[in-house]
Amino acid sequence: FDAEGHVTQIIESSLDITARKRAEEALKESERKYSTLVNNSPTGIYIDQGGQIVFANDRLADIYGYPRRELVGIASRELVYPKDRAFTDDIRERRLKGEQAPAEYDARGLTKDGKTVWIKRRNARIEYLGKPAIMGNVVDITERKQAEDALHASQEELRESEQKYRTLFDYDPNSIFLLELGTFYILDVNARALACYGYDKEELIGKSFFDLGADDFQDGVLATTQLLTSTLCSAYPKIRHQRKDGSHFYVDVYACRTKYSRKYGII
């Protein structure tokens, strides 16, 4: 300024902030990219610090039925089924201490409306805002668990059914043979047949049923090696059979097509 206070000169300085602006834009782009990845992840992602959820993505909110804003600040163990909390708390504490802990495990979760869901959990210890925390990934495996339970129940029912029919087969008062369709080799035989024919089971398995007594089977199940489409059962009265000791006796044979271990046969 001059003596009268008028501006006589202007001094201007400038600073090149291109690098800083580029860094700011890169940071914003990185945040947008990772925000997109996290919030569109098919797995639930959370950060647990001090026993509270301090970050949750959209998928985690979907799994547990909460609005995302309600998850932030909630105690993390509230999302765990009560009977599984001691289990998950122990893993969490060991993870924070740097001790050995399962990297992946299943535990039941509890939704906002009180429903139980099965969760596969993976977590790791991290530093978040300068403090130790747990970052976790969760996957809802409820449908898979239900399918496994249904399969287990089905297998148990099948086992019980097989045991029941095995008992009926073994203790039937009639001699029963299970034959391979086409060859008529004996696949299985019950206790009554062993007693009646005088053989051990190992001696009859693999033997042709016709070795016990050949006869002229004109029609029906025992007359063809083909897969029958219409005639399912046939009766053959007074067939001459032979015991292991060579003695003969007469039997009435009643033969039906059946399915055994996914294959067709004759019983």
PDB file of C-alpha atoms in Angstrom:
ATOM      1  CA  PHE A   1       0.000   0.000   0.000  1.00  0.00           C
ATOM      2  CA  ASP A   2       1.162   3.592  -0.536  1.00  0.00           C
ATOM      3  CA  ALA A   3       1.130   6.286   2.127  1.00  0.00           C
ATOM      4  CA  GLU A   4      -2.508   7.036   1.390  1.00  0.00           C
ATOM      5  CA  GLY A   5      -3.493   3.334   1.785  1.00  0.00           C
ATOM      6  CA  HIS A   6      -4.016   2.538  -1.866  1.00  0.00           C
ATOM      7  CA  VAL A   7      -2.986  -0.833  -3.234  1.00  0.00           C
ATOM      8  CA  THR A   8       0.125  -0.508  -5.289  1.00  0.00           C
ATOM      9  CA  GLN A   9       1.288  -4.096  -5.566  1.00  0.00           C
ATOM     10  CA  ILE A  10      -0.157  -7.592  -5.212  1.00  0.00           C
ATOM     11  CA  ILE A  11       1.991 -10.550  -4.225  1.00  0.00           C
ATOM     12  CA  GLU A  12       0.493 -13.932  -5.159  1.00  0.00           C
ATOM     13  CA  SER A  13       1.779 -17.452  -4.419  1.00  0.00           C
ATOM     14  CA  SER A  14       0.488 -20.791  -5.656  1.00  0.00           C
ATOM     15  CA  LEU A  15       0.966 -24.371  -4.641  1.00  0.00           C
ATOM     16  CA  ASP A  16       0.609 -27.339  -6.998  1.00  0.00           C
ATOM     17  CA  ILE A  17      -1.890 -29.710  -5.255  1.00  0.00           C
ATOM     18  CA  THR A  18      -2.366 -32.074  -8.190  1.00  0.00           C
ATOM     19  CA  ALA A  19      -0.778 -35.005  -6.364  1.00  0.00           C
ATOM     20  CA  ARG A  20      -2.930 -34.411  -3.277  1.00  0.00           C
ATOM     21  CA  LYS A  21      -6.110 -34.169  -5.363  1.00  0.00           C
ATOM     22  CA  ARG A  22      -5.224 -37.335  -7.216  1.00  0.00           C
ATOM     23  CA  ALA A  23      -4.622 -39.107  -3.902  1.00  0.00           C
ATOM     24  CA  GLU A  24      -7.975 -37.879  -2.596  1.00  0.00           C
ATOM     25  CA  GLU A  25      -9.751 -39.091  -5.724  1.00  0.00           C
ATOM     26  CA  ALA A  26      -7.944 -42.426  -5.569  1.00  0.00           C
ATOM     27  CA  LEU A  27      -9.001 -42.794  -1.928  1.00  0.00           C
ATOM     28  CA  LYS A  28     -12.607 -41.982  -2.787  1.00  0.00           C
ATOM     29  CA  GLU A  29     -12.548 -44.446  -5.678  1.00  0.00           C
ATOM     30  CA  SER A  30     -11.026 -47.111  -3.442  1.00  0.00           C
ATOM     31  CA  GLU A  31     -13.684 -46.501  -0.800  1.00  0.00           C
ATOM     32  CA  ARG A  32     -16.424 -46.706  -3.443  1.00  0.00           C
ATOM     33  CA  LYS A  33     -14.947 -49.921  -4.842  1.00  0.00           C
ATOM     34  CA  TYR A  34     -14.601 -51.690  -1.505  1.00  0.00           C
ATOM     35  CA  SER A  35     -17.942 -50.382  -0.285  1.00  0.00           C
ATOM     36  CA  THR A  36     -19.535 -51.907  -3.403  1.00  0.00           C
ATOM     37  CA  LEU A  37     -17.714 -55.189  -2.864  1.00  0.00           C
ATOM     38  CA  VAL A  38     -18.576 -55.417   0.832  1.00  0.00           C
ATOM     39  CA  ASN A  39     -22.208 -54.415   0.538  1.00  0.00           C
ATOM     40  CA  ASN A  40     -22.842 -56.684  -2.437  1.00  0.00           C
ATOM     41  CA  SER A  41     -21.004 -59.639  -0.965  1.00  0.00           C
ATOM     42  CA  PRO A  42     -23.040 -62.889  -0.838  1.00  0.00           C
ATOM     43  CA  THR A  43     -21.651 -63.434   2.674  1.00  0.00           C
ATOM     44  CA  GLY A  44     -22.422 -61.438   5.792  1.00  0.00           C
ATOM     45  CA  ILE A  45     -19.464 -59.316   6.906  1.00  0.00           C
ATOM     46  CA  TYR A  46     -19.075 -57.688  10.311  1.00  0.00           C
ATOM     47  CA  ILE A  47     -16.499 -56.184  12.658  1.00  0.00           C
ATOM     48  CA  ASP A  48     -16.825 -57.045  16.337  1.00  0.00           C
ATOM     49  CA  GLN A  49     -14.928 -54.768  18.705  1.00  0.00           C
ATOM     50  CA  GLY A  50     -15.334 -54.881  22.451  1.00  0.00           C
ATOM     51  CA  GLY A  51     -18.142 -57.394  22.098  1.00  0.00           C
ATOM     52  CA  GLN A  52     -20.228 -55.077  19.910  1.00  0.00           C
ATOM     53  CA  ILE A  53     -20.907 -54.909  16.208  1.00  0.00           C
ATOM     54  CA  VAL A  54     -19.210 -51.756  14.895  1.00  0.00           C
ATOM     55  CA  PHE A  55     -19.664 -52.569  11.207  1.00  0.00           C
ATOM     56  CA  ALA A  56     -22.134 -54.738   9.304  1.00  0.00           C
ATOM     57  CA  ASN A  57     -22.843 -55.116   5.611  1.00  0.00           C
ATOM     58  CA  ASP A  58     -26.237 -55.487   3.940  1.00  0.00           C
ATOM     59  CA  ARG A  59     -26.037 -59.275   3.672  1.00  0.00           C
ATOM     60  CA  LEU A  60     -25.460 -59.632   7.415  1.00  0.00           C
ATOM     61  CA  ALA A  61     -28.563 -57.515   8.015  1.00  0.00           C
ATOM     62  CA  ASP A  62     -30.546 -59.763   5.640  1.00  0.00           C
ATOM     63  CA  ILE A  63     -29.399 -62.944   7.376  1.00  0.00           C
ATOM     64  CA  TYR A  64     -30.380 -61.764  10.842  1.00  0.00           C
ATOM     65  CA  GLY A  65     -33.450 -59.765   9.811  1.00  0.00           C
ATOM     66  CA  TYR A  66     -32.291 -56.393  11.163  1.00  0.00           C
ATOM     67  CA  PRO A  67     -32.055 -53.020   9.451  1.00  0.00           C
ATOM     68  CA  ARG A  68     -28.323 -52.430   9.085  1.00  0.00           C
ATOM     69  CA  ARG A  69     -28.344 -49.342  11.289  1.00  0.00           C
ATOM     70  CA  GLU A  70     -29.800 -51.402  14.162  1.00  0.00           C
ATOM     71  CA  LEU A  71     -26.961 -53.915  13.981  1.00  0.00           C
ATOM     72  CA  VAL A  72     -24.289 -51.303  14.687  1.00  0.00           C
ATOM     73  CA  GLY A  73     -23.880 -51.130  18.452  1.00  0.00           C
ATOM     74  CA  ILE A  74     -25.679 -54.400  19.218  1.00  0.00           C
ATOM     75  CA  ALA A  75     -23.881 -56.961  21.386  1.00  0.00           C
ATOM     76  CA  SER A  76     -22.471 -59.559  18.970  1.00  0.00           C
ATOM     77  CA  ARG A  77     -23.522 -62.493  21.184  1.00  0.00           C
ATOM     78  CA  GLU A  78     -27.176 -61.440  20.802  1.00  0.00           C
ATOM     79  CA  LEU A  79     -26.942 -62.758  17.246  1.00  0.00           C
ATOM     80  CA  VAL A  80     -25.960 -66.209  18.563  1.00  0.00           C
ATOM     81  CA  TYR A  81     -28.402 -68.882  19.725  1.00  0.00           C
ATOM     82  CA  PRO A  82     -28.215 -68.914  23.553  1.00  0.00           C
ATOM     83  CA  LYS A  83     -26.961 -72.494  23.868  1.00  0.00           C
ATOM     84  CA  ASP A  84     -24.123 -71.771  21.403  1.00  0.00           C
ATOM     85  CA  ARG A  85     -22.886 -68.533  23.014  1.00  0.00           C
ATOM     86  CA  ALA A  86     -20.330 -70.120  25.319  1.00  0.00           C
ATOM     87  CA  PHE A  87     -18.875 -71.936  22.303  1.00  0.00           C
ATOM     88  CA  THR A  88     -18.615 -68.823  20.105  1.00  0.00           C
ATOM     89  CA  ASP A  89     -17.393 -66.632  23.025  1.00  0.00           C
ATOM     90  CA  ASP A  90     -14.531 -69.049  23.664  1.00  0.00           C
ATOM     91  CA  ILE A  91     -13.451 -68.984  20.011  1.00  0.00           C
ATOM     92  CA  ARG A  92     -13.681 -65.171  19.963  1.00  0.00           C
ATOM     93  CA  GLU A  93     -11.536 -64.784  23.085  1.00  0.00           C
ATOM     94  CA  ARG A  94      -8.919 -67.210  21.831  1.00  0.00           C
ATOM     95  CA  ARG A  95      -8.820 -65.416  18.505  1.00  0.00           C
ATOM     96  CA  LEU A  96      -8.265 -62.020  20.212  1.00  0.00           C
ATOM     97  CA  LYS A  97      -5.455 -63.478  22.352  1.00  0.00           C
ATOM     98  CA  GLY A  98      -3.755 -64.891  19.278  1.00  0.00           C
ATOM     99  CA  GLU A  99      -4.308 -68.466  20.436  1.00  0.00           C
ATOM    100  CA  GLN A 100      -5.244 -71.434  18.256  1.00  0.00           C
ATOM    101  CA  ALA A 101      -8.934 -71.389  17.298  1.00  0.00           C
ATOM    102  CA  PRO A 102     -11.001 -72.970  14.498  1.00  0.00           C
ATOM    103  CA  ALA A 103     -10.774 -70.942  11.305  1.00  0.00           C
ATOM    104  CA  GLU A 104     -14.237 -72.101  10.275  1.00  0.00           C
ATOM    105  CA  TYR A 105     -17.097 -73.529  12.314  1.00  0.00           C
ATOM    106  CA  ASP A 106     -20.876 -73.897  12.397  1.00  0.00           C
ATOM    107  CA  ALA A 107     -23.081 -72.362  15.069  1.00  0.00           C
ATOM    108  CA  ARG A 108     -26.715 -71.445  15.371  1.00  0.00           C
ATOM    109  CA  GLY A 109     -27.757 -67.821  15.037  1.00  0.00           C
ATOM    110  CA  LEU A 110     -30.761 -65.905  16.318  1.00  0.00           C
ATOM    111  CA  THR A 111     -32.694 -63.510  14.070  1.00  0.00           C
ATOM    112  CA  LYS A 112     -34.464 -60.367  15.205  1.00  0.00           C
ATOM    113  CA  ASP A 113     -37.839 -62.161  15.249  1.00  0.00           C
ATOM    114  CA  GLY A 114     -36.431 -65.042  17.327  1.00  0.00           C
ATOM    115  CA  LYS A 115     -35.960 -67.622  14.591  1.00  0.00           C
ATOM    116  CA  THR A 116     -33.012 -70.014  14.687  1.00  0.00           C
ATOM    117  CA  VAL A 117     -30.702 -70.131  11.673  1.00  0.00           C
ATOM    118  CA  TRP A 118     -27.597 -72.199  11.032  1.00  0.00           C
ATOM    119  CA  ILE A 119     -24.504 -70.127  10.305  1.00  0.00           C
ATOM    120  CA  LYS A 120     -21.085 -71.072   8.956  1.00  0.00           C
ATOM    121  CA  ARG A 121     -18.662 -68.599  10.526  1.00  0.00           C
ATOM    122  CA  ARG A 122     -15.133 -67.557   9.588  1.00  0.00           C
ATOM    123  CA  ASN A 123     -13.267 -64.864  11.495  1.00  0.00           C
ATOM    124  CA  ALA A 124      -9.863 -63.272  11.936  1.00  0.00           C
ATOM    125  CA  ARG A 125      -8.213 -60.847  14.350  1.00  0.00           C
ATOM    126  CA  ILE A 126      -7.598 -57.369  12.915  1.00  0.00           C
ATOM    127  CA  GLU A 127      -6.718 -53.850  14.038  1.00  0.00           C
ATOM    128  CA  TYR A 128      -9.634 -51.481  13.560  1.00  0.00           C
ATOM    129  CA  LEU A 129      -9.201 -47.779  14.331  1.00  0.00           C
ATOM    130  CA  GLY A 130      -6.111 -48.613  16.343  1.00  0.00           C
ATOM    131  CA  LYS A 131      -7.736 -51.282  18.516  1.00  0.00           C
ATOM    132  CA  PRO A 132      -7.964 -55.080  18.256  1.00  0.00           C
ATOM    133  CA  ALA A 133     -11.165 -56.439  16.732  1.00  0.00           C
ATOM    134  CA  ILE A 134     -12.667 -59.498  15.072  1.00  0.00           C
ATOM    135  CA  MET A 135     -13.641 -59.377  11.412  1.00  0.00           C
ATOM    136  CA  GLY A 136     -16.050 -62.136  10.533  1.00  0.00           C
ATOM    137  CA  ASN A 137     -17.785 -63.659   7.542  1.00  0.00           C
ATOM    138  CA  VAL A 138     -21.027 -65.592   7.943  1.00  0.00           C
ATOM    139  CA  VAL A 139     -22.998 -67.746   5.508  1.00  0.00           C
ATOM    140  CA  ASP A 140     -26.562 -68.888   6.095  1.00  0.00           C
ATOM    141  CA  ILE A 141     -26.502 -72.699   5.781  1.00  0.00           C
ATOM    142  CA  THR A 142     -29.968 -73.321   7.252  1.00  0.00           C
ATOM    143  CA  GLU A 143     -31.349 -74.974   4.094  1.00  0.00           C
ATOM    144  CA  ARG A 144     -28.317 -77.226   3.829  1.00  0.00           C
ATOM    145  CA  LYS A 145     -28.614 -78.252   7.483  1.00  0.00           C
ATOM    146  CA  GLN A 146     -32.314 -78.962   7.051  1.00  0.00           C
ATOM    147  CA  ALA A 147     -31.538 -81.074   3.989  1.00  0.00           C
ATOM    148  CA  GLU A 148     -28.850 -82.963   5.929  1.00  0.00           C
ATOM    149  CA  ASP A 149     -31.263 -83.565   8.814  1.00  0.00           C
ATOM    150  CA  ALA A 150     -33.933 -84.771   6.397  1.00  0.00           C
ATOM    151  CA  LEU A 151     -31.407 -87.092   4.715  1.00  0.00           C
ATOM    152  CA  HIS A 152     -30.287 -88.436   8.086  1.00  0.00           C
ATOM    153  CA  ALA A 153     -33.896 -89.064   9.101  1.00  0.00           C
ATOM    154  CA  SER A 154     -34.564 -90.749   5.767  1.00  0.00           C
ATOM    155  CA  GLN A 155     -31.491 -92.949   6.150  1.00  0.00           C
ATOM    156  CA  GLU A 156     -32.541 -93.871   9.677  1.00  0.00           C
ATOM    157  CA  GLU A 157     -36.030 -94.774   8.458  1.00  0.00           C
ATOM    158  CA  LEU A 158     -34.489 -96.836   5.651  1.00  0.00           C
ATOM    159  CA  ARG A 159     -32.200 -98.614   8.111  1.00  0.00           C
ATOM    160  CA  GLU A 160     -35.147 -99.412  10.383  1.00  0.00           C
ATOM    161  CA  SER A 161     -37.206-100.564   7.398  1.00  0.00           C
ATOM    162  CA  GLU A 162     -34.406-102.790   6.137  1.00  0.00           C
ATOM    163  CA  GLN A 163     -33.918-104.199   9.629  1.00  0.00           C
ATOM    164  CA  LYS A 164     -37.639-104.932   9.905  1.00  0.00           C
ATOM    165  CA  TYR A 165     -37.850-106.709   6.559  1.00  0.00           C
ATOM    166  CA  ARG A 166     -34.573-108.510   7.196  1.00  0.00           C
ATOM    167  CA  THR A 167     -36.101-109.886  10.381  1.00  0.00           C
ATOM    168  CA  LEU A 168     -39.233-110.948   8.518  1.00  0.00           C
ATOM    169  CA  PHE A 169     -37.090-112.559   5.796  1.00  0.00           C
ATOM    170  CA  ASP A 170     -34.825-114.415   8.210  1.00  0.00           C
ATOM    171  CA  TYR A 171     -37.604-115.762  10.439  1.00  0.00           C
ATOM    172  CA  ASP A 172     -40.248-116.561   7.846  1.00  0.00           C
ATOM    173  CA  PRO A 173     -41.440-120.169   8.317  1.00  0.00           C
ATOM    174  CA  ASN A 174     -41.120-120.761   4.552  1.00  0.00           C
ATOM    175  CA  SER A 175     -37.895-121.255   2.629  1.00  0.00           C
ATOM    176  CA  ILE A 176     -37.107-118.016   0.783  1.00  0.00           C
ATOM    177  CA  PHE A 177     -34.553-117.535  -1.982  1.00  0.00           C
ATOM    178  CA  LEU A 178     -33.546-114.284  -3.690  1.00  0.00           C
ATOM    179  CA  LEU A 179     -32.390-114.949  -7.258  1.00  0.00           C
ATOM    180  CA  GLU A 180     -30.561-112.863  -9.830  1.00  0.00           C
ATOM    181  CA  LEU A 181     -32.780-112.161 -12.836  1.00  0.00           C
ATOM    182  CA  GLY A 182     -31.466-113.860 -15.959  1.00  0.00           C
ATOM    183  CA  THR A 183     -29.029-116.265 -14.301  1.00  0.00           C
ATOM    184  CA  PHE A 184     -31.196-117.442 -11.380  1.00  0.00           C
ATOM    185  CA  TYR A 185     -28.103-117.504  -9.179  1.00  0.00           C
ATOM    186  CA  ILE A 186     -28.954-117.409  -5.474  1.00  0.00           C
ATOM    187  CA  LEU A 187     -28.172-113.977  -4.004  1.00  0.00           C
ATOM    188  CA  ASP A 188     -29.650-114.479  -0.562  1.00  0.00           C
ATOM    189  CA  VAL A 189     -31.443-117.167   1.409  1.00  0.00           C
ATOM    190  CA  ASN A 190     -33.182-117.331   4.788  1.00  0.00           C
ATOM    191  CA  ALA A 191     -32.601-119.544   7.798  1.00  0.00           C
ATOM    192  CA  ARG A 192     -35.576-121.821   7.048  1.00  0.00           C
ATOM    193  CA  ALA A 193     -34.177-122.656   3.605  1.00  0.00           C
ATOM    194  CA  LEU A 194     -30.783-123.519   5.094  1.00  0.00           C
ATOM    195  CA  ALA A 195     -32.425-125.855   7.596  1.00  0.00           C
ATOM    196  CA  CYS A 196     -34.676-127.407   4.947  1.00  0.00           C
ATOM    197  CA  TYR A 197     -31.952-128.028   2.336  1.00  0.00           C
ATOM    198  CA  GLY A 198     -29.101-128.805   4.745  1.00  0.00           C
ATOM    199  CA  TYR A 199     -26.621-126.261   3.336  1.00  0.00           C
ATOM    200  CA  ASP A 200     -24.571-123.508   4.931  1.00  0.00           C
ATOM    201  CA  LYS A 201     -25.374-120.054   3.585  1.00  0.00           C
ATOM    202  CA  GLU A 202     -21.958-119.678   1.929  1.00  0.00           C
ATOM    203  CA  GLU A 203     -22.591-122.911  -0.010  1.00  0.00           C
ATOM    204  CA  LEU A 204     -25.884-121.683  -1.487  1.00  0.00           C
ATOM    205  CA  ILE A 205     -24.878-118.105  -2.380  1.00  0.00           C
ATOM    206  CA  GLY A 206     -23.855-118.099  -6.048  1.00  0.00           C
ATOM    207  CA  LYS A 207     -25.384-121.494  -6.728  1.00  0.00           C
ATOM    208  CA  SER A 208     -28.086-121.809  -9.399  1.00  0.00           C
ATOM    209  CA  PHE A 209     -31.568-122.284  -7.993  1.00  0.00           C
ATOM    210  CA  PHE A 210     -32.089-124.974 -10.631  1.00  0.00           C
ATOM    211  CA  ASP A 211     -29.247-127.019  -9.120  1.00  0.00           C
ATOM    212  CA  LEU A 212     -31.607-127.752  -6.250  1.00  0.00           C
ATOM    213  CA  GLY A 213     -34.003-129.496  -8.590  1.00  0.00           C
ATOM    214  CA  ALA A 214     -34.414-129.095 -12.322  1.00  0.00           C
ATOM    215  CA  ASP A 215     -37.966-129.080 -13.636  1.00  0.00           C
ATOM    216  CA  ASP A 216     -39.907-128.092 -16.703  1.00  0.00           C
ATOM    217  CA  PHE A 217     -40.910-124.487 -15.969  1.00  0.00           C
ATOM    218  CA  GLN A 218     -43.119-123.894 -19.003  1.00  0.00           C
ATOM    219  CA  ASP A 219     -44.455-120.435 -18.283  1.00  0.00           C
ATOM    220  CA  GLY A 220     -44.013-117.549 -15.925  1.00  0.00           C
ATOM    221  CA  VAL A 221     -41.252-115.955 -13.952  1.00  0.00           C
ATOM    222  CA  LEU A 222     -38.863-118.939 -13.973  1.00  0.00           C
ATOM    223  CA  ALA A 223     -39.310-119.636 -17.682  1.00  0.00           C
ATOM    224  CA  THR A 224     -37.412-116.649 -19.081  1.00  0.00           C
ATOM    225  CA  THR A 225     -34.198-114.727 -18.509  1.00  0.00           C
ATOM    226  CA  GLN A 226     -35.755-111.492 -19.792  1.00  0.00           C
ATOM    227  CA  LEU A 227     -37.078-108.613 -17.718  1.00  0.00           C
ATOM    228  CA  LEU A 228     -40.753-109.417 -17.511  1.00  0.00           C
ATOM    229  CA  THR A 229     -43.233-106.666 -18.277  1.00  0.00           C
ATOM    230  CA  SER A 230     -46.543-108.290 -17.452  1.00  0.00           C
ATOM    231  CA  THR A 231     -46.245-111.581 -15.544  1.00  0.00           C
ATOM    232  CA  LEU A 232     -44.990-110.647 -12.079  1.00  0.00           C
ATOM    233  CA  CYS A 233     -45.680-113.867 -10.127  1.00  0.00           C
ATOM    234  CA  SER A 234     -45.974-117.548 -11.002  1.00  0.00           C
ATOM    235  CA  ALA A 235     -46.859-120.684  -9.038  1.00  0.00           C
ATOM    236  CA  TYR A 236     -45.227-124.090  -9.669  1.00  0.00           C
ATOM    237  CA  PRO A 237     -46.782-126.927  -7.613  1.00  0.00           C
ATOM    238  CA  LYS A 238     -45.040-130.127  -6.528  1.00  0.00           C
ATOM    239  CA  ILE A 239     -41.482-129.533  -7.721  1.00  0.00           C
ATOM    240  CA  ARG A 240     -38.962-132.275  -6.851  1.00  0.00           C
ATOM    241  CA  HIS A 241     -35.980-130.806  -4.973  1.00  0.00           C
ATOM    242  CA  GLN A 242     -32.871-132.310  -3.461  1.00  0.00           C
ATOM    243  CA  ARG A 243     -31.131-131.712  -0.146  1.00  0.00           C
ATOM    244  CA  LYS A 244     -27.360-131.527   0.280  1.00  0.00           C
ATOM    245  CA  ASP A 245     -27.319-135.131   1.510  1.00  0.00           C
ATOM    246  CA  GLY A 246     -28.990-136.275  -1.732  1.00  0.00           C
ATOM    247  CA  SER A 247     -32.423-136.974  -0.298  1.00  0.00           C
ATOM    248  CA  HIS A 248     -35.417-135.741  -2.279  1.00  0.00           C
ATOM    249  CA  PHE A 249     -38.600-133.958  -1.260  1.00  0.00           C
ATOM    250  CA  TYR A 250     -41.369-132.015  -2.970  1.00  0.00           C
ATOM    251  CA  VAL A 251     -42.024-128.286  -2.735  1.00  0.00           C
ATOM    252  CA  ASP A 252     -44.529-125.797  -4.069  1.00  0.00           C
ATOM    253  CA  VAL A 253     -42.616-122.903  -5.629  1.00  0.00           C
ATOM    254  CA  TYR A 254     -44.129-119.427  -5.712  1.00  0.00           C
ATOM    255  CA  ALA A 255     -41.915-116.989  -7.632  1.00  0.00           C
ATOM    256  CA  CYS A 256     -42.315-113.222  -8.013  1.00  0.00           C
ATOM    257  CA  ARG A 257     -40.304-110.547  -9.683  1.00  0.00           C
ATOM    258  CA  THR A 258     -38.844-108.063  -7.184  1.00  0.00           C
ATOM    259  CA  LYS A 259     -36.349-105.229  -6.951  1.00  0.00           C
ATOM    260  CA  TYR A 260     -33.258-105.748  -4.854  1.00  0.00           C
ATOM    261  CA  SER A 261     -30.507-103.158  -4.354  1.00  0.00           C
ATOM    262  CA  ARG A 262     -31.815-101.234  -7.404  1.00  0.00           C
ATOM    263  CA  LYS A 263     -31.724-104.378  -9.555  1.00  0.00           C
ATOM    264  CA  TYR A 264     -34.510-106.688 -10.604  1.00  0.00           C
ATOM    265  CA  GLY A 265     -34.544-110.205  -9.302  1.00  0.00           C
ATOM    266  CA  ILE A 266     -36.763-113.119  -8.349  1.00  0.00           C
ATOM    267  CA  ILE A 267     -37.985-113.977  -4.863  1.00  0.00           C
TER     268      ILE A 267
END
